[in-house]
Coordinates of C-alpha atoms in Angstrom, one line a residue:
Chain A
M1183 CA 44.1 100.6 134.4
L1184 CA 46.9 99.7 137.0
K1185 CA 44.4 97.2 138.4
I1186 CA 43.9 95.4 134.9
A1187 CA 47.4 95.5 134.1
W1188 CA 48.7 93.9 137.4
R1189 CA 45.7 91.3 137.0
N1190 CA 46.7 90.5 133.5
I1191 CA 50.3 89.9 134.7
L1192 CA 48.9 87.5 137.5
R1193 CA 46.4 85.9 134.8
N1194 CA 49.4 84.1 132.6
K1195 CA 51.2 83.1 135.9
R1196 CA 53.7 80.8 134.1
R1197 CA 54.6 83.3 131.5
S1198 CA 54.9 85.9 133.8
L1199 CA 57.2 83.9 136.2
L1200 CA 59.5 83.3 133.0
S1201 CA 59.9 87.0 132.3
L1202 CA 60.3 87.8 136.1
V1203 CA 63.0 84.9 136.3
L1204 CA 65.0 86.1 133.0
I1205 CA 64.9 89.9 134.4
L1206 CA 65.7 88.9 138.3
I1207 CA 68.9 86.8 136.9
S1208 CA 69.9 89.6 134.9
V1209 CA 69.2 92.2 137.3
A1210 CA 71.4 90.0 140.0
V1211 CA 74.2 89.4 137.5
L1212 CA 74.5 93.0 136.9
F1213 CA 74.1 94.0 140.4
L1214 CA 77.1 91.7 141.4
L1215 CA 79.3 92.8 138.4
R1216 CA 78.9 96.4 139.4
G1217 CA 79.7 95.6 142.8
Y1218 CA 82.7 93.6 142.1
F1219 CA 83.9 96.2 139.8
S1220 CA 83.3 98.9 142.5
A1221 CA 85.1 96.8 145.1
T1222 CA 88.1 96.8 142.7
Y1223 CA 87.7 100.5 141.7
D1224 CA 87.7 100.9 146.0
G1225 CA 90.9 98.9 146.0
L1226 CA 92.7 100.4 143.4
E1227 CA 92.0 103.9 144.8
L1228 CA 93.3 102.3 148.3
M1229 CA 96.3 101.2 146.3
A1230 CA 96.8 104.3 144.7
I1231 CA 96.7 106.4 147.6
N1232 CA 99.0 104.1 149.3
Q1233 CA 101.3 104.6 146.5
Y1234 CA 100.8 108.3 145.6
S1235 CA 99.4 109.7 148.9
H1236 CA 96.3 112.1 148.5
L1237 CA 98.4 114.6 146.5
Q1238 CA 101.9 115.4 145.7
I1239 CA 103.8 118.9 145.4
A1240 CA 106.7 118.9 143.2
K1241 CA 108.5 121.8 141.4
E1242 CA 106.9 123.1 138.0
G1243 CA 108.0 120.8 135.0
F1244 CA 108.8 117.6 137.4
W1245 CA 106.0 115.7 135.7
N1246 CA 106.9 116.7 132.3
E1247 CA 108.6 113.8 130.4
G1248 CA 110.5 115.9 127.8
S1249 CA 112.2 117.8 130.7
E1250 CA 116.3 117.3 130.7
E1251 CA 116.8 119.1 133.9
R1252 CA 116.1 117.5 136.8
K1253 CA 113.4 119.5 138.7
I1254 CA 114.2 119.4 142.3
L1255 CA 112.7 121.4 145.3
S1256 CA 115.2 123.5 146.8
S1257 CA 115.5 123.7 150.7
E1258 CA 114.0 127.0 150.7
D1259 CA 111.1 125.6 148.9
I1260 CA 110.8 122.8 151.4
N1261 CA 110.5 125.1 153.9
K1262 CA 108.2 127.4 152.7
I1263 CA 105.8 124.3 151.9
T1264 CA 106.1 122.7 155.2
K1265 CA 104.8 125.9 156.8
I1266 CA 102.1 126.0 154.6
L1267 CA 101.1 122.3 155.0
D1268 CA 101.8 122.5 159.0
A1269 CA 98.6 125.5 158.8
K1270 CA 96.7 122.8 157.1
E1271 CA 94.0 120.9 159.5
E1272 CA 93.0 118.3 156.8
V1273 CA 96.9 117.6 156.3
I1274 CA 97.6 114.6 158.4
D1275 CA 100.7 113.5 157.4
Y1276 CA 103.3 114.3 154.8
T1277 CA 106.9 113.2 153.6
N1278 CA 109.4 113.8 151.1
T1279 CA 111.0 111.3 148.8
L1280 CA 113.9 111.3 146.1
E1281 CA 114.3 109.2 143.1
I1282 CA 117.5 107.4 142.5
A1283 CA 118.3 105.0 139.8
G1284 CA 121.3 102.7 139.9
I1285 CA 122.9 99.7 140.1
L1286 CA 122.8 97.5 143.2
G1287 CA 125.4 94.9 143.6
T1288 CA 126.9 92.5 146.0
E1289 CA 130.5 90.8 145.1
D1290 CA 129.1 88.3 142.7
R1291 CA 125.8 89.9 141.4
S1292 CA 124.4 93.2 140.2
T1293 CA 120.7 94.6 138.7
I1294 CA 119.5 97.8 137.6
V1295 CA 117.2 99.0 140.6
S1296 CA 114.8 102.1 140.9
G1297 CA 115.2 103.4 144.2
M1298 CA 113.2 105.7 146.4
G1299 CA 114.7 108.0 149.5
I1300 CA 112.2 108.2 151.9
E1301 CA 111.7 109.5 155.2
T1302 CA 112.2 106.3 157.7
D1303 CA 110.0 107.8 160.3
N1304 CA 107.1 107.5 158.0
G1305 CA 104.8 104.7 158.0
Q1306 CA 105.9 102.3 155.0
N1307 CA 102.5 101.0 153.7
L1308 CA 104.5 97.8 152.4
E1309 CA 103.9 94.1 152.7
I1310 CA 107.4 93.3 154.4
K1311 CA 108.3 89.6 153.1
S1312 CA 111.6 89.1 155.1
G1313 CA 113.2 90.9 157.6
T1314 CA 112.1 94.5 158.7
K1315 CA 110.9 97.9 157.3
L1316 CA 113.2 101.1 157.7
F1317 CA 113.1 102.5 161.3
A1318 CA 113.8 106.3 162.5
G1319 CA 117.3 106.9 162.7
D1320 CA 118.8 104.2 159.8
E1321 CA 121.0 106.1 157.9
T1322 CA 122.6 103.4 155.6
R1323 CA 119.9 100.3 155.4
V1324 CA 117.7 99.4 152.8
I1325 CA 114.9 97.5 152.0
V1326 CA 114.4 96.0 148.6
G1327 CA 111.5 94.3 146.3
E1328 CA 111.3 90.4 147.2
G1329 CA 112.4 90.0 143.2
V1330 CA 115.8 92.2 143.7
R1331 CA 116.5 90.2 146.9
K1332 CA 115.9 87.0 145.2
K1333 CA 117.8 87.9 142.3
L1334 CA 121.0 89.1 144.4
H1335 CA 120.8 86.3 146.7
L1336 CA 120.6 88.8 149.6
K1337 CA 120.5 87.9 153.2
V1338 CA 119.0 90.8 155.9
D1339 CA 122.0 92.2 157.2
E1340 CA 124.0 91.8 154.4
W1341 CA 125.9 94.8 152.7
V1342 CA 125.3 95.9 149.0
S1343 CA 126.7 98.7 147.1
I1344 CA 124.7 101.0 145.1
M1345 CA 126.2 102.9 142.1
A1346 CA 124.5 106.1 140.7
T1347 CA 124.8 109.5 139.1
T1348 CA 124.4 112.7 141.0
I1349 CA 122.3 115.2 139.6
D1350 CA 125.2 117.1 138.2
G1351 CA 126.2 114.0 136.3
A1352 CA 129.1 112.5 138.5
Y1353 CA 129.3 109.0 139.4
N1354 CA 128.8 108.1 143.1
A1355 CA 128.8 105.0 145.1
G1356 CA 127.9 103.8 148.6
S1357 CA 127.1 100.6 150.9
L1358 CA 124.0 99.9 152.1
Q1359 CA 122.8 97.1 154.9
L1360 CA 119.8 95.1 153.8
S1361 CA 116.9 95.7 156.4
G1362 CA 114.4 93.7 154.4
S1363 CA 112.4 92.9 151.2
F1364 CA 108.6 93.7 150.6
S1365 CA 106.3 93.6 148.1
V1366 CA 103.9 96.2 146.2
G1367 CA 101.7 93.2 144.7
N1368 CA 103.2 93.3 141.6
D1369 CA 106.0 91.0 140.7
D1370 CA 107.4 93.5 137.7
A1371 CA 107.9 96.3 140.3
D1372 CA 109.0 94.0 143.2
S1373 CA 112.0 93.1 140.9
H1374 CA 113.7 96.4 140.8
Y1375 CA 112.2 98.7 143.5
I1376 CA 114.4 99.6 146.7
M1377 CA 113.9 101.9 149.4
M1378 CA 116.6 103.8 151.4
P1379 CA 116.4 106.8 153.9
L1380 CA 116.2 110.3 152.2
S1381 CA 119.4 111.3 153.8
F1382 CA 121.6 108.8 151.9
A1383 CA 119.6 109.4 148.4
Q1384 CA 120.3 112.8 148.8
T1385 CA 124.0 112.1 149.5
M1386 CA 124.2 109.8 146.7
L1387 CA 122.7 112.4 144.6
N1388 CA 124.7 115.1 146.1
T1389 CA 121.7 117.5 146.9
D1390 CA 119.8 118.6 149.9
G1391 CA 116.4 118.8 148.0
V1392 CA 114.0 116.6 147.0
D1393 CA 111.5 115.2 144.3
N1394 CA 108.4 116.0 146.0
F1395 CA 106.1 116.4 148.8
K1396 CA 103.6 113.4 149.3
V1397 CA 100.5 114.5 151.5
M1398 CA 98.1 112.7 153.1
L1399 CA 94.8 113.9 154.0
S1400 CA 92.1 113.3 156.6
D1401 CA 89.4 112.5 154.1
T1402 CA 90.2 111.4 150.1
E1403 CA 87.0 113.2 149.4
L1404 CA 89.0 116.7 150.4
T1405 CA 91.8 116.2 147.8
D1406 CA 90.5 118.4 145.3
S1407 CA 89.4 121.4 147.3
T1408 CA 92.7 121.2 149.3
I1409 CA 94.7 121.2 146.0
Q1410 CA 93.0 124.3 145.0
E1411 CA 93.4 126.2 148.5
L1412 CA 97.4 125.0 148.1
K1413 CA 97.5 126.1 144.8
R1414 CA 96.5 129.6 145.7
E1415 CA 98.6 129.7 148.8
F1416 CA 102.0 128.7 146.7
K1417 CA 101.2 131.5 144.2
R1418 CA 100.9 133.9 147.0
E1419 CA 104.5 132.8 148.4
G1420 CA 106.0 132.9 144.7
L1421 CA 106.6 129.1 144.8
A1422 CA 107.2 127.5 141.4
V1423 CA 105.5 124.1 142.0
E1424 CA 102.7 121.9 140.7
V1425 CA 100.2 120.1 142.8
R1426 CA 98.7 116.8 141.3
S1427 CA 96.3 114.5 143.2
W1428 CA 96.3 110.5 143.0
R1429 CA 93.8 110.7 140.4
D1430 CA 96.5 112.4 138.1
L1431 CA 99.4 110.2 139.0
A1432 CA 97.7 106.9 139.0
N1433 CA 97.5 105.8 135.7
F1434 CA 96.6 102.2 136.4
Y1435 CA 93.7 103.1 138.1
H1436 CA 92.5 105.0 135.1
Q1437 CA 93.2 101.9 133.0
V1438 CA 91.8 99.2 135.1
K1439 CA 88.6 101.5 135.5
G1440 CA 88.6 102.4 132.0
L1441 CA 88.8 98.4 130.9
Y1442 CA 86.2 97.5 133.6
D1443 CA 83.7 100.4 132.6
T1444 CA 84.0 99.0 129.2
A1445 CA 83.2 95.5 129.8
F1446 CA 80.3 96.4 131.9
F1447 CA 78.9 98.9 129.3
F1448 CA 79.2 95.9 126.9
L1449 CA 77.5 93.4 129.5
S1450 CA 74.8 96.0 130.2
I1451 CA 74.2 96.4 126.0
L1452 CA 74.0 92.3 126.0
V1453 CA 71.4 92.2 129.1
F1454 CA 69.6 94.6 127.6
I1455 CA 69.0 93.3 124.1
L1456 CA 68.4 90.0 125.7
I1457 CA 65.5 91.3 128.2
F1458 CA 64.4 93.5 125.1
M1459 CA 63.8 90.7 122.7
S1460 CA 62.3 88.2 125.3
I1461 CA 59.9 91.0 126.7
L1462 CA 59.3 91.8 123.0
E1463 CA 58.2 88.4 122.1
I1464 CA 56.2 87.8 125.4
M1465 CA 54.2 91.2 124.9
S1466 CA 53.1 90.3 121.6
M1467 CA 52.3 87.0 122.0
S1468 CA 50.1 88.4 124.7
F1469 CA 48.9 91.1 122.7
F1470 CA 47.9 88.5 120.0
E1471 CA 46.0 86.5 122.8
R1472 CA 44.2 89.5 124.2
M1473 CA 43.2 91.2 120.6
G1474 CA 39.8 90.6 121.3
E1475 CA 39.7 91.7 124.8
I1476 CA 41.6 95.1 123.4
G1477 CA 39.0 95.5 120.8
T1478 CA 36.2 95.2 123.3
I1479 CA 37.4 97.7 125.7
R1480 CA 38.2 100.0 122.8
A1481 CA 34.8 99.5 121.7
I1482 CA 33.1 100.2 125.1
G1483 CA 34.9 103.7 125.0
T1484 CA 38.8 103.0 126.0
R1485 CA 41.0 105.5 124.0
R1486 CA 44.0 104.5 122.1
S1487 CA 46.0 106.0 124.6
Q1488 CA 44.8 104.3 127.6
V1489 CA 45.2 100.9 126.0
F1490 CA 48.9 101.9 125.0
V1491 CA 49.3 103.0 128.5
Q1492 CA 47.7 99.8 129.9
L1493 CA 50.1 97.7 128.0
I1494 CA 53.0 99.8 128.7
E1495 CA 52.1 99.6 132.5
E1496 CA 52.1 95.7 132.4
A1497 CA 55.8 95.7 130.9
L1498 CA 56.5 98.4 133.5
I1499 CA 55.1 96.5 136.4
L1500 CA 57.3 93.5 135.3
G1501 CA 60.5 95.6 135.2
I1502 CA 60.0 97.4 138.8
I1503 CA 59.1 94.0 140.6
G1504 CA 62.1 92.4 138.6
G1505 CA 64.5 95.2 139.1
I1506 CA 63.7 95.6 143.1
V1507 CA 63.9 91.8 143.7
G1508 CA 67.0 91.4 141.3
V1509 CA 68.9 93.7 143.5
A1510 CA 67.8 91.8 146.8
L1511 CA 68.6 88.7 145.1
G1512 CA 72.5 90.2 143.9
W1513 CA 72.2 91.4 147.3
G1514 CA 71.8 87.9 149.1
A1515 CA 74.3 86.6 146.4
G1516 CA 76.9 89.2 147.3
V1517 CA 76.6 88.0 151.1
I1518 CA 77.3 84.7 150.3
I1519 CA 80.2 85.1 147.9
N1520 CA 81.7 87.3 150.5
N1521 CA 81.5 84.8 153.0
L1522 CA 83.0 82.1 151.0
N1523 CA 86.2 84.2 151.0
I1524 CA 87.3 83.4 147.5
T1525 CA 90.6 84.4 146.0
Y1526 CA 92.1 84.5 142.5
T1527 CA 95.3 85.3 141.5
P1528 CA 95.6 87.7 138.6
P1529 CA 99.0 87.8 136.6
S1530 CA 102.1 89.1 137.9
S1531 CA 100.2 89.6 141.3
G1532 CA 99.6 87.6 144.5
A1533 CA 96.2 86.3 145.5
V1534 CA 93.4 88.8 145.4
P1535 CA 90.2 88.5 147.6
L1536 CA 86.7 88.5 145.2
Y1537 CA 84.9 90.9 147.0
I1538 CA 81.6 92.2 146.4
K1539 CA 80.7 96.0 147.6
L1540 CA 77.0 95.7 148.4
A1541 CA 75.8 99.2 148.0
L1542 CA 72.5 100.1 146.5
N1543 CA 74.1 102.7 144.4
N1544 CA 75.2 99.4 142.1
G1545 CA 72.0 98.4 141.5
I1546 CA 70.7 102.0 140.2
T1547 CA 72.3 101.4 136.8
P1548 CA 71.0 97.5 136.4
F1549 CA 67.4 98.7 137.8
F1550 CA 67.2 101.4 134.8
I1551 CA 68.7 99.1 132.1
I1552 CA 66.1 96.6 132.6
I1553 CA 63.3 99.4 133.3
L1554 CA 64.3 100.8 129.8
A1555 CA 64.4 97.2 128.2
T1556 CA 61.3 96.1 129.5
T1557 CA 59.3 99.6 128.5
L1558 CA 61.0 99.7 125.2
S1559 CA 60.1 96.0 124.4
A1560 CA 56.5 96.8 125.1
L1561 CA 56.2 100.2 123.0
Y1562 CA 55.8 98.5 119.6
P1563 CA 53.2 95.6 120.9
A1564 CA 51.4 98.5 122.8
L1565 CA 51.5 100.9 119.6
K1566 CA 50.4 98.2 117.4
A1567 CA 47.5 97.2 119.8
S1568 CA 46.4 101.0 120.3
R1569 CA 46.4 101.9 116.5
L1570 CA 44.8 98.8 114.9
K1571 CA 41.0 99.1 114.0
V1572 CA 38.5 98.1 116.5
V1573 CA 36.5 96.1 114.2
E1574 CA 39.3 94.0 112.8
M1575 CA 40.3 93.6 116.8
L1576 CA 36.8 92.2 117.3
R1577 CA 36.8 90.1 114.4
H1578 CA 39.9 88.2 115.8
V1579 CA 37.8 86.8 118.3
Chain B
M872 CA 12.4 111.6 118.9
A873 CA 15.2 110.1 116.5
I874 CA 18.4 109.7 118.0
I875 CA 20.2 107.8 115.2
K876 CA 19.5 108.4 111.4
L877 CA 20.9 106.4 108.7
E878 CA 20.8 108.0 105.2
N879 CA 21.7 106.1 101.6
L880 CA 24.6 104.1 103.9
S881 CA 26.6 101.7 102.1
K882 CA 29.1 99.5 102.9
T883 CA 31.9 97.7 100.4
Y884 CA 34.6 95.6 101.8
S885 CA 37.6 95.5 99.1
S886 CA 40.2 92.8 98.6
Q887 CA 42.6 92.4 95.7
V888 CA 40.4 89.7 94.4
E889 CA 37.0 91.2 94.7
E890 CA 34.6 93.9 95.9
V891 CA 31.6 92.9 98.3
Q892 CA 29.0 95.2 99.0
A893 CA 27.9 94.5 102.7
L894 CA 25.5 97.0 102.8
K895 CA 23.1 99.0 99.9
N896 CA 21.8 102.1 100.1
I897 CA 20.2 102.1 103.7
N898 CA 17.8 104.2 105.2
L899 CA 16.5 103.7 108.8
T900 CA 15.3 106.1 111.9
I901 CA 16.0 104.8 115.3
D902 CA 13.7 106.6 117.9
K903 CA 14.5 107.0 121.7
G904 CA 13.1 104.0 123.4
D905 CA 12.8 101.7 120.3
F906 CA 13.1 97.8 120.7
I907 CA 14.7 96.9 117.5
V908 CA 15.4 93.2 116.0
V909 CA 17.6 92.6 113.1
N910 CA 17.1 89.4 111.2
G911 CA 19.1 88.0 108.4
P912 CA 21.3 84.9 107.0
S913 CA 24.8 84.8 107.7
G914 CA 27.2 87.3 105.6
S915 CA 23.8 89.6 105.1
G916 CA 25.1 92.5 106.6
K917 CA 23.7 92.4 110.2
S918 CA 27.1 92.7 111.9
T919 CA 28.4 95.3 109.8
L920 CA 25.2 97.7 110.2
L921 CA 26.0 97.2 113.9
N922 CA 29.6 98.1 113.6
L923 CA 28.7 101.1 111.5
L924 CA 26.1 102.4 114.2
A925 CA 28.7 101.9 116.9
G926 CA 31.2 104.0 114.8
I927 CA 33.7 101.2 115.2
D928 CA 33.8 100.9 111.3
E929 CA 33.3 103.5 108.7
A930 CA 30.5 103.7 105.8
S931 CA 31.6 103.7 102.2
L932 CA 29.0 105.8 101.2
G933 CA 26.2 107.7 102.9
D934 CA 25.7 108.9 106.6
I935 CA 25.2 108.0 110.0
Q936 CA 23.9 110.8 112.4
I937 CA 23.5 110.5 116.1
N938 CA 21.8 113.4 117.8
N939 CA 22.2 115.0 114.7
I940 CA 26.0 114.7 114.5
S941 CA 27.3 113.3 111.5
L942 CA 29.7 110.1 112.5
S943 CA 31.9 111.1 109.3
S944 CA 32.8 114.3 110.9
L945 CA 34.3 113.2 114.1
S946 CA 37.9 112.0 114.9
D947 CA 38.8 108.7 116.4
R948 CA 39.0 110.0 119.5
E949 CA 35.5 111.8 119.3
R950 CA 33.9 108.3 118.5
T951 CA 35.5 106.5 121.2
E952 CA 33.9 109.5 123.5
L953 CA 30.4 108.9 121.9
R954 CA 30.6 105.0 122.2
R955 CA 31.5 105.8 126.0
N956 CA 28.8 108.1 126.7
K957 CA 25.9 107.5 124.3
I958 CA 26.3 103.7 123.2
G959 CA 26.0 100.4 125.2
L960 CA 27.5 97.4 123.4
V961 CA 26.4 93.6 124.1
F962 CA 28.3 90.9 122.2
Q963 CA 27.9 87.2 121.5
Y964 CA 30.9 85.9 123.6
F965 CA 29.9 88.6 126.1
E966 CA 33.5 89.9 126.0
L967 CA 33.9 90.5 129.7
I968 CA 37.3 91.5 131.0
P969 CA 38.5 88.3 132.3
V970 CA 40.7 89.4 135.2
L971 CA 38.0 91.6 136.7
T972 CA 35.0 90.5 138.7
A973 CA 31.5 91.2 137.5
W974 CA 31.3 94.1 139.7
E975 CA 34.6 95.7 138.4
N976 CA 33.6 94.8 134.7
V977 CA 30.4 97.0 135.4
E978 CA 32.3 99.7 136.7
Y979 CA 35.1 99.7 134.2
P980 CA 33.0 102.0 131.9
L981 CA 32.3 104.4 134.6
L982 CA 35.9 104.6 135.4
L983 CA 36.5 105.6 131.8
Q984 CA 33.6 108.3 132.5
K985 CA 35.6 109.3 135.6
V986 CA 32.6 108.9 137.5
S987 CA 33.0 109.6 141.5
K988 CA 33.9 106.5 143.5
S989 CA 30.6 106.9 145.5
E990 CA 28.4 107.4 142.5
R991 CA 30.2 104.4 140.6
R992 CA 29.2 102.0 143.8
R993 CA 25.5 103.2 143.7
K994 CA 25.4 102.7 139.9
V995 CA 27.0 99.4 139.9
D996 CA 24.8 97.7 142.9
R997 CA 21.8 99.2 141.3
I998 CA 21.9 98.0 137.8
L999 CA 23.5 94.5 139.0
E1000 CA 20.5 94.1 141.5
Q1001 CA 18.0 94.9 138.3
V1002 CA 20.0 92.0 136.4
G1003 CA 19.7 89.9 139.4
L1004 CA 23.3 89.5 139.7
S1005 CA 24.0 91.0 143.1
K1006 CA 25.2 87.8 144.8
M1007 CA 27.5 87.2 142.0
A1008 CA 29.0 90.8 142.0
Q1009 CA 32.4 89.3 143.2
R1010 CA 33.1 86.7 141.1
L1011 CA 35.2 86.2 137.9
P1012 CA 33.5 85.8 134.7
S1013 CA 35.1 82.3 134.8
Q1014 CA 33.1 81.7 137.7
L1015 CA 29.8 82.6 135.8
S1016 CA 27.4 80.8 133.5
G1017 CA 26.9 82.0 130.1
G1018 CA 23.7 83.5 130.9
Q1019 CA 24.9 85.2 134.1
K1020 CA 28.0 86.7 131.9
Q1021 CA 25.5 88.0 129.2
R1022 CA 23.7 89.5 132.3
V1023 CA 26.7 91.2 133.1
A1024 CA 27.5 92.6 129.7
I1025 CA 23.9 93.9 129.5
A1026 CA 24.3 95.8 133.1
R1027 CA 27.9 97.3 131.7
A1028 CA 26.3 98.5 128.5
L1029 CA 23.6 100.3 130.3
V1030 CA 25.6 101.5 133.5
T1031 CA 26.3 104.5 131.8
D1032 CA 22.9 105.6 131.0
P1033 CA 23.5 105.4 127.2
E1034 CA 20.6 106.6 124.4
I1035 CA 21.0 103.2 122.7
V1036 CA 22.3 99.4 123.4
L1037 CA 23.5 97.7 120.4
A1038 CA 23.5 93.9 121.1
D1039 CA 25.2 91.5 118.5
E1040 CA 23.8 88.1 118.6
P1041 CA 23.2 88.3 122.5
T1042 CA 21.6 84.8 122.9
G1043 CA 23.7 83.3 120.1
N1044 CA 26.0 81.4 122.9
L1045 CA 22.8 80.6 125.1
D1046 CA 20.1 77.9 125.3
T1047 CA 16.9 79.0 124.2
K1048 CA 15.3 79.3 127.8
T1049 CA 18.4 81.4 128.9
G1050 CA 18.2 83.6 125.8
E1051 CA 14.3 84.1 126.4
K1052 CA 15.3 85.2 129.9
I1053 CA 18.0 87.7 128.4
I1054 CA 15.8 89.4 125.8
E1055 CA 13.1 90.0 128.7
L1056 CA 15.7 91.4 130.6
M1057 CA 16.4 93.7 128.0
L1058 CA 13.0 94.5 126.9
N1059 CA 12.6 95.4 130.8
L1060 CA 15.1 97.8 130.9
N1061 CA 14.2 98.9 127.4
R1062 CA 11.3 100.1 129.0
E1063 CA 12.3 101.2 132.2
Y1064 CA 15.2 103.4 130.9
N1065 CA 13.4 104.2 127.9
V1066 CA 16.5 103.0 126.1
A1067 CA 16.5 102.0 122.6
F1068 CA 17.7 98.5 121.8
V1069 CA 19.1 97.4 118.4
I1070 CA 19.4 93.8 118.5
V1071 CA 21.0 91.4 115.7
T1072 CA 19.9 87.9 115.6
H1073 CA 19.7 84.6 114.1
D1074 CA 17.2 83.5 117.0
L1075 CA 13.7 83.8 115.5
F1076 CA 12.3 83.6 118.9
V1077 CA 13.4 87.2 119.7
N1078 CA 11.1 88.3 116.6
K1079 CA 8.0 88.1 119.0
Y1080 CA 9.6 91.0 121.3
A1081 CA 10.4 93.4 118.4
Q1082 CA 8.7 96.7 118.3
K1083 CA 10.5 97.2 114.7
L1084 CA 11.3 94.2 112.8
I1085 CA 14.0 94.4 110.2
E1086 CA 15.3 91.7 107.8
I1087 CA 18.6 92.5 106.0
Q1088 CA 19.3 90.4 102.9
D1089 CA 22.2 90.6 100.6
G1090 CA 23.0 94.3 102.1
I1091 CA 19.5 95.4 101.3
L1092 CA 17.5 96.6 104.6
K1093 CA 13.7 95.7 104.9
I1094 CA 11.3 96.7 107.6
K1095 CA 9.0 94.2 108.1
E1096 CA 6.8 95.0 110.8
V1097 CA 6.2 97.6 113.5
N1098 CA 4.3 96.7 116.4
E1099 CA 3.4 98.2 119.7
Y1100 CA 4.9 96.5 122.7
A1101 CA 4.4 92.6 122.7

């Protein structure tokens, strides 16, 4: 039966080739899209981990938006958490941060800023646009978003004033010297983010505590298991803290992923309908042309189910060949696109490279969509062919 | 020994406009090894009779018994099995599977019977030799002449060792000389295998080979003559 199905495909080469081309292009397009979305997810994951680290530890209630009281980890909490983190092999680095909001200004200009006190000996994964990053030992230096620098017309080494309220609600002010400016790849964020030494932020807020621990792990895959272990150990130590992963914290990751997944879903449905309708038409034509032949094989003892299987096999063979070659074609096109080094500029962002992630995983969904579409489209003609009376089919000759 | 019995068989085709009685109260017995020729003008009911015998059409009244089993009592699946194992079919337009070679066309019914590979090879080679097509075995139907195609069709009908071969206008698409050769081939195979043949034909030259000559006119069957082998 398989041999007959295969030879029937070869029998009308032009029609089979047309179906194959349609399937190939559809699979290749879906593969490329999947590869592009996949690369974007990877990029977003990397961006989210850069921004939030693999996991963060903060005082219980820190992430509750309705909380009025500022939740800060005390020095005693910090010591206990540090001890636990130091004993973990998979923890490769951690740092403390303290958020600070206030007004940054010069004699002529000022702007509202959202600042972060950081440990300056820790790597700052930022794109430095001018000057330098913060270095270990810096106590009164600051780096600002490129937008902030432009807004305040700041020059490197220029002194700026910062005004903020302490955690008790009192006003406090200080002076910082500009080390440089940075970009996080988002114009909006660049226009109000600043970073300063943790000790300076603690002085401004009048606290020896921190907001959170940002923890980097040796492997992203270890995030969930490490969180579970840490939760158990913190509970044992009586620490009232919460642990969240980068996935919990990076809303933008879920938003973009959700958007792309929806787009891919609708494109898949479109391709499915396109293939379904085309193969349905082709199979119906093929069945009509071969009605007498099907009648003959039924007459000489082929069961209805065998006729049905044979016609489904024809569609399935087309789907399998189209699926495999389509993924190969998509892979080749992906290699070419990646080598062309194409970039594009999304709104409020810098140029982003158009990169296609080439992985067999990305071919699985397009492959099964095609198999499903071809098989289902052959279902009706195959059922019809197997249900018709033999004598009626023979009369068709 | 009777292998097929037709008892009071009638077939009526109904349309919205009219009813046409294609066969009227037919009674016939076909014995093992019979060589029956059925004549009659177009539309007389010859092909209907053949379709009923093959179990691919259903009688309106009456009964067909094959080896004492009533066809009307069988399901579609059982009738398919019966055709596969007991009946060989030969068509006017040969109806070979165009994507299979002559050898594979003959092999096809054996595949349906799930015959082993070695047995298939033996049977197909033998029957193709008997119909004189051993050298054409690997040709596709499109590479064969009309007479050669009909030989392949006859080989396909006989390869399963059926009890009866039903041939619908087997010479209808062949010139007289080739047609005669085909009928002679059928007669030889009939004698060698003791398989019953029912040949529906317009070609009068076939009549001389008939052991039983039957005429159908307006759905009524008449047995014209019963001869010993010519």
